[in-house]
mmCIF file with all atom_site columns, C-alpha atoms in Angstrom:
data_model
loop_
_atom_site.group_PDB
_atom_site.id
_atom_site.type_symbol
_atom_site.label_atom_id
_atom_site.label_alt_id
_atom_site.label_comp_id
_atom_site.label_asym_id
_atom_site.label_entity_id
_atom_site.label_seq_id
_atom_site.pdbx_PDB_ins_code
_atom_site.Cartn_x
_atom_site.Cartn_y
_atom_site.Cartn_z
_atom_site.occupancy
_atom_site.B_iso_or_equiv
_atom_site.pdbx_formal_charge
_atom_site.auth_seq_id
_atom_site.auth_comp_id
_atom_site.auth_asym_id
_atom_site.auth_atom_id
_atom_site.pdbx_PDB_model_num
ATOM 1   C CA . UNK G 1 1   ? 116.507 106.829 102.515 1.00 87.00 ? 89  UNK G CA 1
ATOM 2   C CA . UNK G 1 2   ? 117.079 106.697 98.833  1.00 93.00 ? 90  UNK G CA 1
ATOM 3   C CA . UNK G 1 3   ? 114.244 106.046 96.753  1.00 96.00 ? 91  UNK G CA 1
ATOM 4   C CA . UNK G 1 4   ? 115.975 103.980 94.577  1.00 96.00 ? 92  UNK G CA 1
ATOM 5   C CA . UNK G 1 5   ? 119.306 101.675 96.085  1.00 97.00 ? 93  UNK G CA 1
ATOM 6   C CA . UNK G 1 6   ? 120.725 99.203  94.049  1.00 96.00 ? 94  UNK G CA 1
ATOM 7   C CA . UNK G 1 7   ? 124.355 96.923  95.359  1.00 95.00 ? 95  UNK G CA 1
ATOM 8   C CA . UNK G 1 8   ? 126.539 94.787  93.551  1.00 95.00 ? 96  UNK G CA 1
ATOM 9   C CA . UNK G 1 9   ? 124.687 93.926  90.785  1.00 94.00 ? 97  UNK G CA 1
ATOM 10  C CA . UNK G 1 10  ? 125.883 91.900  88.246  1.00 93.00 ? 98  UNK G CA 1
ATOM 11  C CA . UNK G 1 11  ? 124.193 90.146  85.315  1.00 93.00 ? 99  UNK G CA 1
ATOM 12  C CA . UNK G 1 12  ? 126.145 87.508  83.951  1.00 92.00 ? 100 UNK G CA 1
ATOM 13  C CA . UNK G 1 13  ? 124.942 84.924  80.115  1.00 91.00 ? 101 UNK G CA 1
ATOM 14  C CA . UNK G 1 14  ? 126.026 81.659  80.008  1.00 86.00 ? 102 UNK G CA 1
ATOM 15  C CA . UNK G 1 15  ? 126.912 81.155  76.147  1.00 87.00 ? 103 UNK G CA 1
ATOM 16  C CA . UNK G 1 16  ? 128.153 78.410  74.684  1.00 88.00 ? 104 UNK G CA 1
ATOM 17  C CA . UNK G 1 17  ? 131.601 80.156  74.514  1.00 87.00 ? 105 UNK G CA 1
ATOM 18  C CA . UNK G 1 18  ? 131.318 80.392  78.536  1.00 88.00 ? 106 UNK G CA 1
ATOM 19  C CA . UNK G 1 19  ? 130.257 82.775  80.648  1.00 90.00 ? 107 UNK G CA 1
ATOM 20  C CA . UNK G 1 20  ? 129.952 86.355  79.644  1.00 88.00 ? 108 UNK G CA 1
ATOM 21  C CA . UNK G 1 21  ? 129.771 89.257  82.321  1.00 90.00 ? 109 UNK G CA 1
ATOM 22  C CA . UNK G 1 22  ? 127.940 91.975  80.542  1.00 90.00 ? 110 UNK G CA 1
ATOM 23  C CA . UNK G 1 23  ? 127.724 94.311  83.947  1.00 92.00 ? 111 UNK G CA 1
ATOM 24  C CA . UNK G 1 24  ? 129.851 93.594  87.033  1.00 92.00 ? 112 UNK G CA 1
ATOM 25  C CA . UNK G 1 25  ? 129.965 95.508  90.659  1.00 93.00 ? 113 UNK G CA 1
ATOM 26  C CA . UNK G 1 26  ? 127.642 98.189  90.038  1.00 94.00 ? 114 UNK G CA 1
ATOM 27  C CA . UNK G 1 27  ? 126.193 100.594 92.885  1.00 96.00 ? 115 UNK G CA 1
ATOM 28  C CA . UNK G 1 28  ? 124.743 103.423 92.765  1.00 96.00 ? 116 UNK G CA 1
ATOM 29  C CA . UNK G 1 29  ? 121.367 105.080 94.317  1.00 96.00 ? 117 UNK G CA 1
ATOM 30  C CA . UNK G 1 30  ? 118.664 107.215 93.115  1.00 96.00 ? 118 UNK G CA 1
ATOM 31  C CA . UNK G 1 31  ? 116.357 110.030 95.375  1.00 94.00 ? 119 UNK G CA 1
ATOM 32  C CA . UNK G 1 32  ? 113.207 111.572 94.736  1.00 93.00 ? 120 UNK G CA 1
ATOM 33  C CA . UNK G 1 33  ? 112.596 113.632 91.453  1.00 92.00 ? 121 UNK G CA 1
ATOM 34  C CA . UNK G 1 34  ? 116.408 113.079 90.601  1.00 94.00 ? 122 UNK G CA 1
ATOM 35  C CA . UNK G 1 35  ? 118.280 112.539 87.281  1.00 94.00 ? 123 UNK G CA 1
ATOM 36  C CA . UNK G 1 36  ? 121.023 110.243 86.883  1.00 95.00 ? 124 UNK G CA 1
ATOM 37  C CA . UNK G 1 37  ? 123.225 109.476 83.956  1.00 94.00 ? 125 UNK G CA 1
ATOM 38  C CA . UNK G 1 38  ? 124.928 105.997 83.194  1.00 93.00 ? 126 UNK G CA 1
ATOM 39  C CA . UNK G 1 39  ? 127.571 106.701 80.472  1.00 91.00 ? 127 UNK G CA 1
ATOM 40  C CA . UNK G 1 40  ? 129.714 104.076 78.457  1.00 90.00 ? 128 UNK G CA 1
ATOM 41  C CA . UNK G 1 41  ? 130.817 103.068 75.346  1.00 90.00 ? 129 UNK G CA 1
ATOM 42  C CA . UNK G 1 42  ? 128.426 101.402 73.060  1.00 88.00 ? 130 UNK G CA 1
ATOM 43  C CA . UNK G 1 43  ? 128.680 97.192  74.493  1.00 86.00 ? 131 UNK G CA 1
ATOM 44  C CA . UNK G 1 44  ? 129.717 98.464  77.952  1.00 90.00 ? 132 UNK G CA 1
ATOM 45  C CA . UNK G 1 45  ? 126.695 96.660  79.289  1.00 90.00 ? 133 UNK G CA 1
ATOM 46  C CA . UNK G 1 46  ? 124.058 99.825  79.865  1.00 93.00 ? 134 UNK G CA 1
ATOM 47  C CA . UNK G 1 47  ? 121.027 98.145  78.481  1.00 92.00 ? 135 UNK G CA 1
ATOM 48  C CA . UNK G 1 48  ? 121.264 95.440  80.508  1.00 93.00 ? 136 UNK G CA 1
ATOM 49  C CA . UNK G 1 49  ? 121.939 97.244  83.538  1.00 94.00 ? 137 UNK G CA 1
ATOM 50  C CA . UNK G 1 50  ? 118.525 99.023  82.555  1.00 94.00 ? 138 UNK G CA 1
ATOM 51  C CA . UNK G 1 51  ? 116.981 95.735  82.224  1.00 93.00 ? 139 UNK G CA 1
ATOM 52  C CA . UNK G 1 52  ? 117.882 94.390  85.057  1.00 93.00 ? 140 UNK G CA 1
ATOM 53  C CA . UNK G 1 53  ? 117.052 96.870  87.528  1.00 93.00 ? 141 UNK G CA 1
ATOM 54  C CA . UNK G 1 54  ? 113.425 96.391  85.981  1.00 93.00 ? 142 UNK G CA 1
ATOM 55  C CA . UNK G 1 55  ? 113.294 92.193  86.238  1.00 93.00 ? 143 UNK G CA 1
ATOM 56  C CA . UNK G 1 56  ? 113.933 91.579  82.615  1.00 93.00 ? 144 UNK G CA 1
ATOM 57  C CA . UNK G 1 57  ? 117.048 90.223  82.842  1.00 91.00 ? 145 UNK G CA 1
ATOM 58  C CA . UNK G 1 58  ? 117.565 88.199  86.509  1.00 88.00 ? 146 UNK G CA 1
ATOM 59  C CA . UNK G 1 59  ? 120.467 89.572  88.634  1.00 88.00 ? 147 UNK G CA 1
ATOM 60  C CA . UNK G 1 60  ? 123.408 87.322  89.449  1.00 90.00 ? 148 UNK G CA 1
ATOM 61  C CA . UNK G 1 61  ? 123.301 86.422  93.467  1.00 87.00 ? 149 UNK G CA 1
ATOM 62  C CA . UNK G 1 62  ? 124.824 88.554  95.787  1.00 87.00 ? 150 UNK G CA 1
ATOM 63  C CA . UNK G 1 63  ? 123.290 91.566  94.101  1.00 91.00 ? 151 UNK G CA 1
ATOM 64  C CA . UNK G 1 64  ? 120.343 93.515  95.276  1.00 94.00 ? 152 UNK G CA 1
ATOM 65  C CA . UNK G 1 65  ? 117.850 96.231  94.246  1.00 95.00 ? 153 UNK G CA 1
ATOM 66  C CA . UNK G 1 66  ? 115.641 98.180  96.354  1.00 96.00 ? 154 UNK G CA 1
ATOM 67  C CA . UNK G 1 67  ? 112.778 100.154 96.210  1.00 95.00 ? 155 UNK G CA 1
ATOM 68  C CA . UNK G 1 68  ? 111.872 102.562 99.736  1.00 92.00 ? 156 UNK G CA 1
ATOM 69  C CA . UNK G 1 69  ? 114.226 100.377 101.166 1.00 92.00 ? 157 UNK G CA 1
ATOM 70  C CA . UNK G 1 70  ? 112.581 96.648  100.564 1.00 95.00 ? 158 UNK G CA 1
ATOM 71  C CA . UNK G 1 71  ? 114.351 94.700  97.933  1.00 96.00 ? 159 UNK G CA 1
ATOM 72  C CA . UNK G 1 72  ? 112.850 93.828  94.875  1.00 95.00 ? 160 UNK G CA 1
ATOM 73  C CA . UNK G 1 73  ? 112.422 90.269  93.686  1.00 94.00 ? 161 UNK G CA 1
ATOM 74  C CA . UNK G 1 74  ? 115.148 89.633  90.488  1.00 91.00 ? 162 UNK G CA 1
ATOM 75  C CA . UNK G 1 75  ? 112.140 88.759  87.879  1.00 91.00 ? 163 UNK G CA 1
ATOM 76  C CA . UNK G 1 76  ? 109.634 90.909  86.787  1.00 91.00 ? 164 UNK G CA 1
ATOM 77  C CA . UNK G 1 77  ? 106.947 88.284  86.907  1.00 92.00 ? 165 UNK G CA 1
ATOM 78  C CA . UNK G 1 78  ? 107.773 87.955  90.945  1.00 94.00 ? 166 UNK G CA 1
ATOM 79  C CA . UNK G 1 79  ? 106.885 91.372  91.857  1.00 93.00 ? 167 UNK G CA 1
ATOM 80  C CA . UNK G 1 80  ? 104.209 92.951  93.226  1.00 93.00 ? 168 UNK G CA 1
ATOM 81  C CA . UNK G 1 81  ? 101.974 95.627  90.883  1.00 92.00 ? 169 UNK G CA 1
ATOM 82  C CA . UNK G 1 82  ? 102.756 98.118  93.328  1.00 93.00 ? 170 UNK G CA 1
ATOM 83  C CA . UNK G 1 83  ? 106.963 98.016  92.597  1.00 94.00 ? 171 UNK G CA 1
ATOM 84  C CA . UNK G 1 84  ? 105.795 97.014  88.567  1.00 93.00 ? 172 UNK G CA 1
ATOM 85  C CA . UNK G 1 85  ? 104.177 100.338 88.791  1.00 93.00 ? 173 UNK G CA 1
ATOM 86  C CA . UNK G 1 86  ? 107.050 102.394 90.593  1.00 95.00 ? 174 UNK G CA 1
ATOM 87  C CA . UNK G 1 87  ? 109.740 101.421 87.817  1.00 96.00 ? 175 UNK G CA 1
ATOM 88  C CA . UNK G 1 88  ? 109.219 101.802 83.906  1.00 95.00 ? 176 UNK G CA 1
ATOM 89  C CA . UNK G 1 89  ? 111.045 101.793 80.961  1.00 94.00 ? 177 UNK G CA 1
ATOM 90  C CA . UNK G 1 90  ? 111.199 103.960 77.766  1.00 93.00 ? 178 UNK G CA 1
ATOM 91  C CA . UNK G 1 91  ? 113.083 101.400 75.724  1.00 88.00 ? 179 UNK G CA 1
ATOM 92  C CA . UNK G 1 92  ? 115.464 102.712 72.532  1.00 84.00 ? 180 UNK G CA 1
ATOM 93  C CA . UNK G 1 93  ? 113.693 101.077 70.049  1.00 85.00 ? 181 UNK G CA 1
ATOM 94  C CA . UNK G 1 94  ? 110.004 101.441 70.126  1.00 85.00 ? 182 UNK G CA 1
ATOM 95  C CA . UNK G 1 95  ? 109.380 99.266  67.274  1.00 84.00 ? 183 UNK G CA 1
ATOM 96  C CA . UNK G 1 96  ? 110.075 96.170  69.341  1.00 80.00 ? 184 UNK G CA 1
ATOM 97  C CA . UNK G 1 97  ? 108.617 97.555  72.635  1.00 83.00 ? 185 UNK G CA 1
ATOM 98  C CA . UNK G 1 98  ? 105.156 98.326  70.971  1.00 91.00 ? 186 UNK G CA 1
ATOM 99  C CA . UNK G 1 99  ? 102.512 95.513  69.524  1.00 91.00 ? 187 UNK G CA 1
ATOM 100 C CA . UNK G 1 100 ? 102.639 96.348  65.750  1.00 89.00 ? 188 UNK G CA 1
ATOM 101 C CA . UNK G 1 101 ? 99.435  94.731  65.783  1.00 92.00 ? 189 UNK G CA 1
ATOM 102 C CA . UNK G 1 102 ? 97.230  96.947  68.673  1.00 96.00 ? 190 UNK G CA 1
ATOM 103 C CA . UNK G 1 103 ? 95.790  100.578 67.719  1.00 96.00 ? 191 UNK G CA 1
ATOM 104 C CA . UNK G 1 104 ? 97.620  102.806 70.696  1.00 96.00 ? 192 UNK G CA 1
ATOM 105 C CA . UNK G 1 105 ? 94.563  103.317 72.047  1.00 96.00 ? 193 UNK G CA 1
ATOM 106 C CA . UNK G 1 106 ? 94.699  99.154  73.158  1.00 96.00 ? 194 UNK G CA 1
ATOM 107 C CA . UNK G 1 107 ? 98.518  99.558  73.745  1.00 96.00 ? 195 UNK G CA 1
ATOM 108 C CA . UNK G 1 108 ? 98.135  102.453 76.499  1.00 96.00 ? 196 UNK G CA 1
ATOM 109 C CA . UNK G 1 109 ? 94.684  101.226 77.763  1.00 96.00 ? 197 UNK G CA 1
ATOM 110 C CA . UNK G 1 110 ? 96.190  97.735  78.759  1.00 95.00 ? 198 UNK G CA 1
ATOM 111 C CA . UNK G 1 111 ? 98.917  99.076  80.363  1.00 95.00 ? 199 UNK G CA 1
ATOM 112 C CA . UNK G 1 112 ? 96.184  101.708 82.345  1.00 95.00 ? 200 UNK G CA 1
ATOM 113 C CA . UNK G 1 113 ? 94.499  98.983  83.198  1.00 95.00 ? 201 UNK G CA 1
ATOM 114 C CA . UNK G 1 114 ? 97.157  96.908  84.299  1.00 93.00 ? 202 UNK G CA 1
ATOM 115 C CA . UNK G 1 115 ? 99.067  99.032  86.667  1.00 92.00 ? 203 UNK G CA 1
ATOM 116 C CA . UNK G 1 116 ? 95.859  101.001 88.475  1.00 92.00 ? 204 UNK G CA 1
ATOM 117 C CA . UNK G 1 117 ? 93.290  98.212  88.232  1.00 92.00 ? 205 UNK G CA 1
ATOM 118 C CA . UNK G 1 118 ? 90.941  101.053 86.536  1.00 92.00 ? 206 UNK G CA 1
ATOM 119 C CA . UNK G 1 119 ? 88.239  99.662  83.981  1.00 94.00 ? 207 UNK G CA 1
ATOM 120 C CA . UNK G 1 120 ? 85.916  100.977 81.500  1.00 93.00 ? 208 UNK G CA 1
ATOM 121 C CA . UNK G 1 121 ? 85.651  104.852 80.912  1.00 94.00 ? 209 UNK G CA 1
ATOM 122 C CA . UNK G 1 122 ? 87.214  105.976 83.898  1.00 96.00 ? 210 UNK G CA 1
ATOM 123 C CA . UNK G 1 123 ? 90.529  103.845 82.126  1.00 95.00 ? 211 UNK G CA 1
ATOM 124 C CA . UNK G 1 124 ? 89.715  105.134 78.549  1.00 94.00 ? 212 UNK G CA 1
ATOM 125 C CA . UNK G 1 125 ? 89.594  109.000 79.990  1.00 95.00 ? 213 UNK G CA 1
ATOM 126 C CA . UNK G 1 126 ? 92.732  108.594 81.902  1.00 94.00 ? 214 UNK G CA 1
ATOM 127 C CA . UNK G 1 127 ? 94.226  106.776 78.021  1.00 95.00 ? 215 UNK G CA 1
ATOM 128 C CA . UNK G 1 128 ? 93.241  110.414 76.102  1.00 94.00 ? 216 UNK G CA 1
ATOM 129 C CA . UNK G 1 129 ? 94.029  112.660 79.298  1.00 93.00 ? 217 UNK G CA 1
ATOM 130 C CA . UNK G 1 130 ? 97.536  110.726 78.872  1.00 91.00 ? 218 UNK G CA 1
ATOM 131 C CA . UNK G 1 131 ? 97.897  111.044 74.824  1.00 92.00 ? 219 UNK G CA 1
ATOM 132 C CA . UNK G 1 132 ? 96.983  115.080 75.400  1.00 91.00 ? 220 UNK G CA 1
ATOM 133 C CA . UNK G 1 133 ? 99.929  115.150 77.843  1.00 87.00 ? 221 UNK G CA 1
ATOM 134 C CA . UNK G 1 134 ? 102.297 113.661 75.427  1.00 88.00 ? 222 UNK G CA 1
ATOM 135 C CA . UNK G 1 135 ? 101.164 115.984 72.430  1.00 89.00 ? 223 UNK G CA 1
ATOM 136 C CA . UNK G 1 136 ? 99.510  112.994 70.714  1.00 93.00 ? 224 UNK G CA 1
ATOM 137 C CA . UNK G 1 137 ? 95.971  113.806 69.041  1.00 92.00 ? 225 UNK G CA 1
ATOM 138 C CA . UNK G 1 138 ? 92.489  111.360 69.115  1.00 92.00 ? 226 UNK G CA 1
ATOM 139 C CA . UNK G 1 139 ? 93.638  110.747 65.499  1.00 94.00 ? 227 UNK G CA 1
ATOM 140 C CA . UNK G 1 140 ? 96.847  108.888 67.033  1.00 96.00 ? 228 UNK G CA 1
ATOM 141 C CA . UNK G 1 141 ? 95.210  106.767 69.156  1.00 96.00 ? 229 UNK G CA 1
ATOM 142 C CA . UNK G 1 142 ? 93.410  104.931 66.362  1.00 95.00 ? 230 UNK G CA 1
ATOM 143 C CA . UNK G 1 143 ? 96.909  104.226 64.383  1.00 96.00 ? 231 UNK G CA 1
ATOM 144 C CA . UNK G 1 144 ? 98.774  101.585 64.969  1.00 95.00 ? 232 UNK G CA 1
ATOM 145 C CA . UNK G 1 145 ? 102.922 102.053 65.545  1.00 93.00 ? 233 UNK G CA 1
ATOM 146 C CA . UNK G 1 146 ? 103.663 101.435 62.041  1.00 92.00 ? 234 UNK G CA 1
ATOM 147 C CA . UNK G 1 147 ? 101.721 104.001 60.821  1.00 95.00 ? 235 UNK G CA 1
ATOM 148 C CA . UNK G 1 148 ? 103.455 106.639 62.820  1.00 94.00 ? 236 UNK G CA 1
ATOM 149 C CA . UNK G 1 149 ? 107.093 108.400 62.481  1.00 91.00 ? 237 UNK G CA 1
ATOM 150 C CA . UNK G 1 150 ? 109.780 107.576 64.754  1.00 89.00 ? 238 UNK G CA 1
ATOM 151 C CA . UNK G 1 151 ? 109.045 110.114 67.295  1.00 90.00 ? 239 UNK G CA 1
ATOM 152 C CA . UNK G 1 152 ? 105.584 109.634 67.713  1.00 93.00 ? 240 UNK G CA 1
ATOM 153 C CA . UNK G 1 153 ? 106.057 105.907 67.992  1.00 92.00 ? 241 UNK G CA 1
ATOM 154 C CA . UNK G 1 154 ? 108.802 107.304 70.611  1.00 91.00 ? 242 UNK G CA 1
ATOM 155 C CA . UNK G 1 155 ? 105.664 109.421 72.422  1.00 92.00 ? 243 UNK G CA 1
ATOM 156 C CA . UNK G 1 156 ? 103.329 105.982 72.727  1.00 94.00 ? 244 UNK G CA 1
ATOM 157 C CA . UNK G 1 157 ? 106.083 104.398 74.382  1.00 93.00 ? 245 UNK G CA 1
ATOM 158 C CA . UNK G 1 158 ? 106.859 107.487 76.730  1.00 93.00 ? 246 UNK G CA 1
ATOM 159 C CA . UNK G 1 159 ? 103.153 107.548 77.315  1.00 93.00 ? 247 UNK G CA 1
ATOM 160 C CA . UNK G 1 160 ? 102.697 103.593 78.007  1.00 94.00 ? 248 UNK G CA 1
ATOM 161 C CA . UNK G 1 161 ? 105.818 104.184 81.013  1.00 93.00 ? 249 UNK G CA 1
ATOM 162 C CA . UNK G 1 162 ? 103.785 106.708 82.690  1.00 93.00 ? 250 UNK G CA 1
ATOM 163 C CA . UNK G 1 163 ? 100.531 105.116 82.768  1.00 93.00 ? 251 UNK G CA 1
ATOM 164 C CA . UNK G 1 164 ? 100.855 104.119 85.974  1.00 92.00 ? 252 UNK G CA 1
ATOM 165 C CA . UNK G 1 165 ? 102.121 106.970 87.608  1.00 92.00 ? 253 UNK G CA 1
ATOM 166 C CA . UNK G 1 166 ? 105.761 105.536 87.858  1.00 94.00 ? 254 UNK G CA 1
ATOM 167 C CA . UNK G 1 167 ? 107.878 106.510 90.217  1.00 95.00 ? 255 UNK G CA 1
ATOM 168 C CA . UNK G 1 168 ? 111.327 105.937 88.438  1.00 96.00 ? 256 UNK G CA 1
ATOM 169 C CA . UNK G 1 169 ? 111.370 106.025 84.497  1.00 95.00 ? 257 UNK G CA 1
ATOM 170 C CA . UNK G 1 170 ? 114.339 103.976 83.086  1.00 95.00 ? 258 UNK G CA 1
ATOM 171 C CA . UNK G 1 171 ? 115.509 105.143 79.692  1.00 93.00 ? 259 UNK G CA 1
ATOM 172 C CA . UNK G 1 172 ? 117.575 103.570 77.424  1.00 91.00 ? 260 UNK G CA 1
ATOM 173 C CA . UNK G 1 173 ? 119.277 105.932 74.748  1.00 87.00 ? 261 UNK G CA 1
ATOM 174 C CA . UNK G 1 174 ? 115.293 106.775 73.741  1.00 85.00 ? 262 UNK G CA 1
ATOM 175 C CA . UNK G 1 175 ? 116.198 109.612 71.380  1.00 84.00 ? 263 UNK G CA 1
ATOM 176 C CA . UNK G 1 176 ? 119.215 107.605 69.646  1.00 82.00 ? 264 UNK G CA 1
ATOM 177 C CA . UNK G 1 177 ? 117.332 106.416 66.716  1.00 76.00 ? 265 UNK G CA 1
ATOM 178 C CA . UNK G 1 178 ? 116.008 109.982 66.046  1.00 82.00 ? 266 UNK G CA 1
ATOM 179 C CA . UNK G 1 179 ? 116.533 113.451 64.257  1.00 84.00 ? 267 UNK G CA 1
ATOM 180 C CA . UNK G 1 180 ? 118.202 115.488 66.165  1.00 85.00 ? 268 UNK G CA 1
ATOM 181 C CA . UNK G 1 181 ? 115.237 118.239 66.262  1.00 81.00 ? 269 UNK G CA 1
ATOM 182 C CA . UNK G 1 182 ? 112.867 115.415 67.231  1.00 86.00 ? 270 UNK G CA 1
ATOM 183 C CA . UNK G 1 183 ? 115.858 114.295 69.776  1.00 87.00 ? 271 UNK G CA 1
ATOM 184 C CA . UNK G 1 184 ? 115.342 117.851 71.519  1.00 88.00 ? 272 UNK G CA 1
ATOM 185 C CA . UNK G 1 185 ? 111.611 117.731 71.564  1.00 87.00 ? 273 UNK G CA 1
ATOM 186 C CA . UNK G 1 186 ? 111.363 114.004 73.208  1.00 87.00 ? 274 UNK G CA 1
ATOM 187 C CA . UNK G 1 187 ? 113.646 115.248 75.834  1.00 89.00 ? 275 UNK G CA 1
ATOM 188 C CA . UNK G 1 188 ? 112.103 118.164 76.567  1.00 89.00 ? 276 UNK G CA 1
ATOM 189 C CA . UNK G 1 189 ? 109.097 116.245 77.231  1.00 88.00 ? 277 UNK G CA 1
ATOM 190 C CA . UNK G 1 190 ? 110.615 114.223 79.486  1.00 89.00 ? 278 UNK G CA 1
ATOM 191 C CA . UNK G 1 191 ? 111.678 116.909 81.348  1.00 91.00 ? 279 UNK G CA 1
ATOM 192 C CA . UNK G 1 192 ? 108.496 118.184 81.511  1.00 90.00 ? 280 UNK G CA 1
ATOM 193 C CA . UNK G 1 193 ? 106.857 115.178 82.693  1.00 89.00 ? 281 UNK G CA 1
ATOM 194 C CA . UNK G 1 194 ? 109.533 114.497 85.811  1.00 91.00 ? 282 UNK G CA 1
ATOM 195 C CA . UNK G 1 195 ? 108.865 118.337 87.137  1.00 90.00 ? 283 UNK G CA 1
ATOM 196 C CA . UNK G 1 196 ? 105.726 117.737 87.170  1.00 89.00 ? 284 UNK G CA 1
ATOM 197 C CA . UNK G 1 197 ? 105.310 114.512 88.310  1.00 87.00 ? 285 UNK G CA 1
ATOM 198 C CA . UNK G 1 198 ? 108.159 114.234 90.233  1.00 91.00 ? 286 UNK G CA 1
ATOM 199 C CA . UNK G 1 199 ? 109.605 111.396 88.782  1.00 93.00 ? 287 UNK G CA 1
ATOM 200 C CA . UNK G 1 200 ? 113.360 110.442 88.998  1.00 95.00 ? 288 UNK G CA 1
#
């Protein structure tokens, strides 16, 4: 059984020109530790096929995915903590997926806290034990995003998707807004983290 299953899922937005089908039909499925690649030009309707495996955007009836083989409720909100913590996302533009406003230390320790239920030092240990793994010092966790470059901004919001242990890590074009050397070393971490967590 895959680990991963989704069928005929199609996201359609109702505009006041009509209705616009931004993805249509798509099937695929995903196993254990795997890798797979959804190319397309830029408008092809990738992002939203990211968002709505993951709830954010509500799939149009008819289409259906599945986690271990029990489907998933459309909207994030309706699911359970358990299949919130199985699927994350490392979105392309960290700017808008971090809270300008939060030191990272807050940013990872809420999402800690919210996908494992853990509290107090146990939470804050597994927050640093996280920031180590992703290269980022003590001094980072007291920033906030806007005081740090594109790539390490890029490593809070790698670290904040694995906080929970995910089993599936969605990413959308996350190296596309950076240098190419910095490109290399984001995915490289990446890779790192899915042999050694086993994360598709």
């Amino acid at each position: 059984m895959p680990l991963l299953e989704v069928t005929n899922l199609r996201t359609s937005f109702h505009t006041r020109h009509g209705v616009v089908r931004a993805v249509q039909d798509v099937s695929f499925s995903l196993e254990k530790g795997e890798t797979l690649g959804i190319v397309g030009e830029s408008g092809s309707g990738k992002s939203t096929l990211a968002k709505t495996m993951l709830g954010i955007e509500v799939v149009d009836i008819g289409g259906t995915v599945s986690l271990d083989g029990h489907q998933v409720p459309s909207a994030t909100a309706a699911r359970s903590t358990a299949d919130k913590r199985s699927m994350q996302m490392v979105f392309q533009n960290p700017d808008s997926a971090l809270n300008r406003s939060w030191s990272v230390r807050r940013i990872l320790l809420r999402s800690v806290e919210k996908l494992t239920g853990i509290k107090g030092a146990e939470a804050n240990a597994r927050v640093e034990a996280l920031a180590a793994h992703l290269r980022l010092t003590p001094r980072h966790l007291d920033l906030k995003p806007r005081q740090l470059s594109g790539g390490l901004k890029q490593r809070v919001a790698i670290a904040r998707a694995f906080a929970g242990d995910p089993r599936i890590v969605v990413c959308d074009e996350p190296t596309s807004a950076l240098d190419v050397s910095v490109q290399a070393a984001i995915l490289n971490l990446l890779a790192d983290l899915q042999v050694e967590k086993k994360t598709s």
